[in-house]
Each structure stands twice: as C-alpha cells, then as structure tokens.
Amino acid sequence: MKTLYLMRHGETMFNVQGKIQGWCDSPLTIYGKQQALKVKEYFENHSIVFDKAYCSTSERCSDTLELITDMPYVRLKGLKEMFYGELEGESERLNKHLTPKDCETFYLQYGGESSCDVKDRIVKTLSEIMEKENHECVLAVSHGGACFNFLRAIQDPVEELNKGFGNCCLFVYEYDKTFRLKEIVRLEL
C-alpha cells in the first residue's frame, strides 16, 4: 500500500488580507513559515521519510516544501489551485456566499475554471504520480481548493470541510490503484 501526503501550503499574505488567490501568488507570512516548520517537526517525530516530493508551480507551495525538506522535488502545473479568472487578487467577500455546488461553474463567467476541471486535473496528476516506480511514500504540496476538489473525487467532503482545511493541513491517503482517505492532520502552533 502506497501513501500520499497531500498538503496545503502555509499561510500567505493574501490569506491574511482576505484576497482570492488562485494562480496569482503571494509570499508566505512568518506564521506560514512557522506552520511549515511545524509540519517538518511532525514528519520527523513520526519518522516519515519520503521517496519523492512534488508541489504546485506556485511559489507559496515550493517555499512551503523547501521549509519541510531539502530533498529534490518536481513542480507540476497539475497541482495548481483553481484559476479564478478576473477575480484573482480581489476580495474574498466576492465569493463568501458560494457553496461548493456554486463553485462548479461560478468562475467560468469571469474566465476562470470550473471546480470539476480542477478535480479532474488533480486526480489525473496525483494518480500519475502514485503509479510511478519507487513512489511508496510521496509528499505533494498544493492548495486548499485543489485539496478539497481531490477529496470530493474520493468521498463526500462536507464533514471534513466543516472541520476546516487550514494552511498546512495534511491529507493522508492510501493508494492501491484507488485513493482512500486515511486521516486529515490539522496541526496547531
């Protein structure tokens, strides 16, 4: 049985400012860096060693990964966050009223992606990663929306969504031709 540790990046400046952050990027905050170091400590304390590491092409993900490990890694566009089109960098209050169902098509009118496209993209990317040789224990750093859409491809995500998907949240999946959520680790500083 293979294991995938899929995680959300650390807190960013746009997270603090309440801005929509998809393909646009902002730097990790000091707190975001501390969150990543807390995850590093978690992995060390649990003797978790990775065969391979991947992250989104967004700098906030590569910066998070580099704080966790110094191993070589691959950046993949398939792990990117949803593209919000014209709403990129705008206030989160523009989409606070949306349900996960609304997000399936809402951003299309602004030139963005549908959440179904994000789900298909991340499922394809993570499946391809886990099918590779010598990928028994893999770390992949991605984004909140991408992690949510991956989870909704596996199971009903509502119960876990209600608990929150904070920055540096770890989704632990078992993989044997299909994914199964084993646990979600929510570390607090």
mmCIF file of C-alpha atoms in Angstrom:
data_model
loop_
_atom_site.group_PDB
_atom_site.id
_atom_site.type_symbol
_atom_site.label_atom_id
_atom_site.label_comp_id
_atom_site.label_asym_id
_atom_site.label_seq_id
_atom_site.Cartn_x
_atom_site.Cartn_y
_atom_site.Cartn_z
ATOM 1 C CA MET A 1 0.000 0.000 0.000
ATOM 2 C CA LYS A 2 1.436 3.361 -1.053
ATOM 3 C CA THR A 3 0.938 6.563 0.952
ATOM 4 C CA LEU A 4 0.332 10.086 -0.315
ATOM 5 C CA TYR A 5 0.706 13.078 1.987
ATOM 6 C CA LEU A 6 -1.164 15.866 0.210
ATOM 7 C CA MET A 7 -0.926 19.195 1.967
ATOM 8 C CA ARG A 8 -1.977 22.784 1.647
ATOM 9 C CA HIS A 9 0.739 25.454 1.573
ATOM 10 C CA GLY A 10 1.494 27.689 4.560
ATOM 11 C CA GLU A 11 -0.342 30.930 5.289
ATOM 12 C CA THR A 12 0.292 33.713 2.760
ATOM 13 C CA MET A 13 -0.040 37.476 2.712
ATOM 14 C CA PHE A 14 -3.210 37.153 0.554
ATOM 15 C CA ASN A 15 -4.692 34.669 3.050
ATOM 16 C CA VAL A 16 -4.269 37.284 5.792
ATOM 17 C CA GLN A 17 -5.613 40.084 3.570
ATOM 18 C CA GLY A 18 -8.648 38.017 2.557
ATOM 19 C CA LYS A 19 -7.838 38.052 -1.154
ATOM 20 C CA ILE A 20 -8.783 35.416 -3.731
ATOM 21 C CA GLN A 21 -5.600 33.555 -4.546
ATOM 22 C CA GLY A 22 -5.655 31.001 -7.313
ATOM 23 C CA TRP A 23 -2.975 31.201 -9.964
ATOM 24 C CA CYS A 24 -1.775 34.581 -8.676
ATOM 25 C CA ASP A 25 0.694 34.281 -5.838
ATOM 26 C CA SER A 26 1.757 35.992 -2.648
ATOM 27 C CA PRO A 27 4.574 35.194 -0.237
ATOM 28 C CA LEU A 28 4.345 33.090 2.903
ATOM 29 C CA THR A 29 3.902 35.054 6.106
ATOM 30 C CA ILE A 30 6.156 34.495 9.101
ATOM 31 C CA TYR A 31 3.305 32.431 10.561
ATOM 32 C CA GLY A 32 3.081 30.436 7.294
ATOM 33 C CA LYS A 33 6.770 29.612 7.572
ATOM 34 C CA GLN A 34 6.270 28.532 11.193
ATOM 35 C CA GLN A 35 3.389 26.283 10.068
ATOM 36 C CA ALA A 36 5.658 24.587 7.524
ATOM 37 C CA LEU A 37 8.337 24.033 10.174
ATOM 38 C CA LYS A 38 5.667 22.503 12.435
ATOM 39 C CA VAL A 39 4.847 20.030 9.652
ATOM 40 C CA LYS A 40 8.556 19.261 9.261
ATOM 41 C CA GLU A 41 8.700 18.513 13.006
ATOM 42 C CA TYR A 42 5.601 16.291 12.690
ATOM 43 C CA PHE A 43 7.235 14.246 9.919
ATOM 44 C CA GLU A 44 10.472 13.925 11.908
ATOM 45 C CA ASN A 45 8.644 12.923 15.119
ATOM 46 C CA HIS A 46 6.683 10.257 13.222
ATOM 47 C CA SER A 47 9.788 9.026 11.308
ATOM 48 C CA ILE A 48 8.086 9.705 7.980
ATOM 49 C CA VAL A 49 10.563 9.602 5.099
ATOM 50 C CA PHE A 50 9.527 10.417 1.557
ATOM 51 C CA ASP A 51 10.641 8.707 -1.637
ATOM 52 C CA LYS A 52 9.594 11.653 -3.774
ATOM 53 C CA ALA A 53 8.258 15.187 -3.367
ATOM 54 C CA TYR A 54 6.109 17.337 -5.657
ATOM 55 C CA CYS A 55 4.449 20.722 -5.489
ATOM 56 C CA SER A 56 2.381 23.154 -7.479
ATOM 57 C CA THR A 57 4.243 25.641 -9.651
ATOM 58 C CA SER A 58 3.106 28.402 -7.290
ATOM 59 C CA GLU A 59 5.905 29.884 -5.221
ATOM 60 C CA ARG A 60 3.909 29.592 -1.987
ATOM 61 C CA CYS A 61 3.929 25.806 -2.443
ATOM 62 C CA SER A 62 7.603 25.466 -3.340
ATOM 63 C CA ASP A 63 8.556 27.732 -0.430
ATOM 64 C CA THR A 64 6.473 25.575 1.925
ATOM 65 C CA LEU A 65 8.053 22.375 0.586
ATOM 66 C CA GLU A 66 11.579 23.766 0.898
ATOM 67 C CA LEU A 67 10.972 24.531 4.583
ATOM 68 C CA ILE A 68 9.835 20.937 5.174
ATOM 69 C CA THR A 69 12.574 19.064 3.338
ATOM 70 C CA ASP A 70 15.773 19.681 1.423
ATOM 71 C CA MET A 71 15.172 16.729 -0.914
ATOM 72 C CA PRO A 72 14.871 17.374 -4.663
ATOM 73 C CA TYR A 73 11.305 17.907 -5.867
ATOM 74 C CA VAL A 74 9.295 18.418 -9.032
ATOM 75 C CA ARG A 75 6.927 21.336 -9.661
ATOM 76 C CA LEU A 76 3.764 20.394 -11.582
ATOM 77 C CA LYS A 77 1.070 22.599 -13.095
ATOM 78 C CA GLY A 78 -1.451 19.823 -12.415
ATOM 79 C CA LEU A 79 -1.186 20.583 -8.681
ATOM 80 C CA LYS A 80 -2.090 24.271 -9.082
ATOM 81 C CA GLU A 81 -5.044 25.922 -7.419
ATOM 82 C CA MET A 82 -8.270 26.698 -9.254
ATOM 83 C CA PHE A 83 -7.974 29.632 -11.658
ATOM 84 C CA TYR A 84 -10.441 32.356 -10.633
ATOM 85 C CA GLY A 85 -10.109 34.455 -13.790
ATOM 86 C CA GLU A 86 -10.855 38.172 -13.331
ATOM 87 C CA LEU A 87 -11.465 37.607 -9.617
ATOM 88 C CA GLU A 88 -7.793 36.723 -8.980
ATOM 89 C CA GLY A 89 -6.409 39.056 -6.303
ATOM 90 C CA GLU A 90 -9.852 40.502 -5.484
ATOM 91 C CA SER A 91 -11.522 40.430 -2.071
ATOM 92 C CA GLU A 92 -12.762 37.083 -0.721
ATOM 93 C CA ARG A 93 -16.066 38.789 0.102
ATOM 94 C CA LEU A 94 -16.931 38.448 -3.604
ATOM 95 C CA ASN A 95 -17.200 34.676 -3.198
ATOM 96 C CA LYS A 96 -18.066 34.202 0.506
ATOM 97 C CA HIS A 97 -21.688 33.377 -0.337
ATOM 98 C CA LEU A 98 -20.762 30.454 -2.612
ATOM 99 C CA THR A 99 -21.402 26.815 -1.797
ATOM 100 C CA PRO A 100 -19.202 24.035 -3.214
ATOM 101 C CA LYS A 101 -22.008 23.353 -5.728
ATOM 102 C CA ASP A 102 -21.977 27.024 -6.818
ATOM 103 C CA CYS A 103 -18.213 26.820 -7.416
ATOM 104 C CA GLU A 104 -18.672 24.161 -10.063
ATOM 105 C CA THR A 105 -19.463 26.868 -12.646
ATOM 106 C CA PHE A 106 -19.405 30.303 -10.931
ATOM 107 C CA TYR A 107 -15.888 31.305 -12.003
ATOM 108 C CA LEU A 108 -16.433 30.427 -15.667
ATOM 109 C CA GLN A 109 -18.234 33.754 -16.210
ATOM 110 C CA TYR A 110 -15.027 35.527 -15.125
ATOM 111 C CA GLY A 111 -12.738 33.470 -17.358
ATOM 112 C CA GLY A 112 -11.818 31.031 -14.586
ATOM 113 C CA GLU A 113 -12.031 27.265 -14.202
ATOM 114 C CA SER A 114 -14.864 25.049 -13.084
ATOM 115 C CA SER A 115 -14.236 23.072 -9.910
ATOM 116 C CA CYS A 116 -14.893 19.898 -11.933
ATOM 117 C CA ASP A 117 -11.961 20.779 -14.200
ATOM 118 C CA VAL A 118 -9.765 21.279 -11.126
ATOM 119 C CA LYS A 119 -10.947 17.945 -9.702
ATOM 120 C CA ASP A 120 -10.182 16.092 -12.938
ATOM 121 C CA ARG A 121 -6.775 17.787 -13.254
ATOM 122 C CA ILE A 122 -5.597 16.997 -9.744
ATOM 123 C CA VAL A 123 -6.935 13.419 -9.782
ATOM 124 C CA LYS A 124 -5.093 12.767 -13.046
ATOM 125 C CA THR A 125 -1.872 14.344 -11.756
ATOM 126 C CA LEU A 126 -1.835 12.544 -8.400
ATOM 127 C CA SER A 127 -2.800 9.205 -9.970
ATOM 128 C CA GLU A 128 0.074 9.500 -12.449
ATOM 129 C CA ILE A 129 2.474 10.332 -9.611
ATOM 130 C CA MET A 130 1.415 7.388 -7.454
ATOM 131 C CA GLU A 131 1.622 4.918 -10.358
ATOM 132 C CA LYS A 132 5.349 5.589 -10.763
ATOM 133 C CA GLU A 133 8.036 3.194 -9.562
ATOM 134 C CA ASN A 134 9.715 3.990 -6.232
ATOM 135 C CA HIS A 135 6.816 6.169 -5.109
ATOM 136 C CA GLU A 136 5.825 4.339 -1.920
ATOM 137 C CA CYS A 137 5.621 7.454 0.264
ATOM 138 C CA VAL A 138 5.060 10.759 -1.514
ATOM 139 C CA LEU A 139 4.681 14.365 -0.370
ATOM 140 C CA ALA A 140 2.708 16.755 -2.593
ATOM 141 C CA VAL A 141 2.175 20.410 -1.621
ATOM 142 C CA SER A 142 -0.840 22.033 -3.229
ATOM 143 C CA HIS A 143 -3.706 24.391 -2.349
ATOM 144 C CA GLY A 144 -6.911 24.448 -0.307
ATOM 145 C CA GLY A 145 -9.303 24.370 -3.262
ATOM 146 C CA ALA A 146 -7.285 21.748 -5.109
ATOM 147 C CA CYS A 147 -7.132 19.559 -1.980
ATOM 148 C CA PHE A 148 -10.883 19.962 -1.489
ATOM 149 C CA ASN A 149 -11.627 19.014 -5.087
ATOM 150 C CA PHE A 150 -9.373 15.979 -4.839
ATOM 151 C CA LEU A 151 -11.159 14.859 -1.676
ATOM 152 C CA ARG A 152 -14.571 15.293 -3.304
ATOM 153 C CA ALA A 153 -13.445 12.924 -6.071
ATOM 154 C CA ILE A 154 -12.777 10.300 -3.381
ATOM 155 C CA GLN A 155 -15.672 10.821 -0.962
ATOM 156 C CA ASP A 156 -18.282 13.298 0.242
ATOM 157 C CA PRO A 157 -16.103 16.135 1.589
ATOM 158 C CA VAL A 158 -18.746 18.021 3.607
ATOM 159 C CA GLU A 159 -17.942 16.585 7.052
ATOM 160 C CA GLU A 160 -14.227 17.291 6.664
ATOM 161 C CA LEU A 161 -14.851 20.700 5.059
ATOM 162 C CA ASN A 162 -16.890 21.710 8.118
ATOM 163 C CA LYS A 163 -13.821 20.967 10.276
ATOM 164 C CA GLY A 164 -11.743 23.275 8.062
ATOM 165 C CA PHE A 165 -8.835 22.910 5.674
ATOM 166 C CA GLY A 166 -6.375 25.327 7.261
ATOM 167 C CA ASN A 167 -2.979 26.186 5.932
ATOM 168 C CA CYS A 168 -0.510 23.264 6.128
ATOM 169 C CA CYS A 169 -3.376 20.812 6.658
ATOM 170 C CA LEU A 170 -2.217 17.255 5.789
ATOM 171 C CA PHE A 171 -4.456 14.841 3.889
ATOM 172 C CA VAL A 172 -3.096 11.309 4.257
ATOM 173 C CA TYR A 173 -4.249 8.903 1.528
ATOM 174 C CA GLU A 174 -3.565 5.239 0.991
ATOM 175 C CA TYR A 175 -3.142 4.279 -2.649
ATOM 176 C CA ASP A 176 -3.577 0.931 -4.348
ATOM 177 C CA LYS A 177 -4.975 1.777 -7.811
ATOM 178 C CA THR A 178 -7.539 3.942 -5.984
ATOM 179 C CA PHE A 179 -7.199 6.511 -3.224
ATOM 180 C CA ARG A 180 -8.656 6.178 0.257
ATOM 181 C CA LEU A 181 -8.520 8.948 2.836
ATOM 182 C CA LYS A 182 -6.798 7.598 5.921
ATOM 183 C CA GLU A 183 -6.804 10.784 8.001
ATOM 184 C CA ILE A 184 -6.538 14.553 7.967
ATOM 185 C CA VAL A 185 -3.911 16.043 10.256
ATOM 186 C CA ARG A 186 -4.594 19.587 11.401
ATOM 187 C CA LEU A 187 -1.562 20.897 13.299
ATOM 188 C CA GLU A 188 -1.837 23.923 15.543
ATOM 189 C CA LEU A 189 1.051 26.168 16.578
#
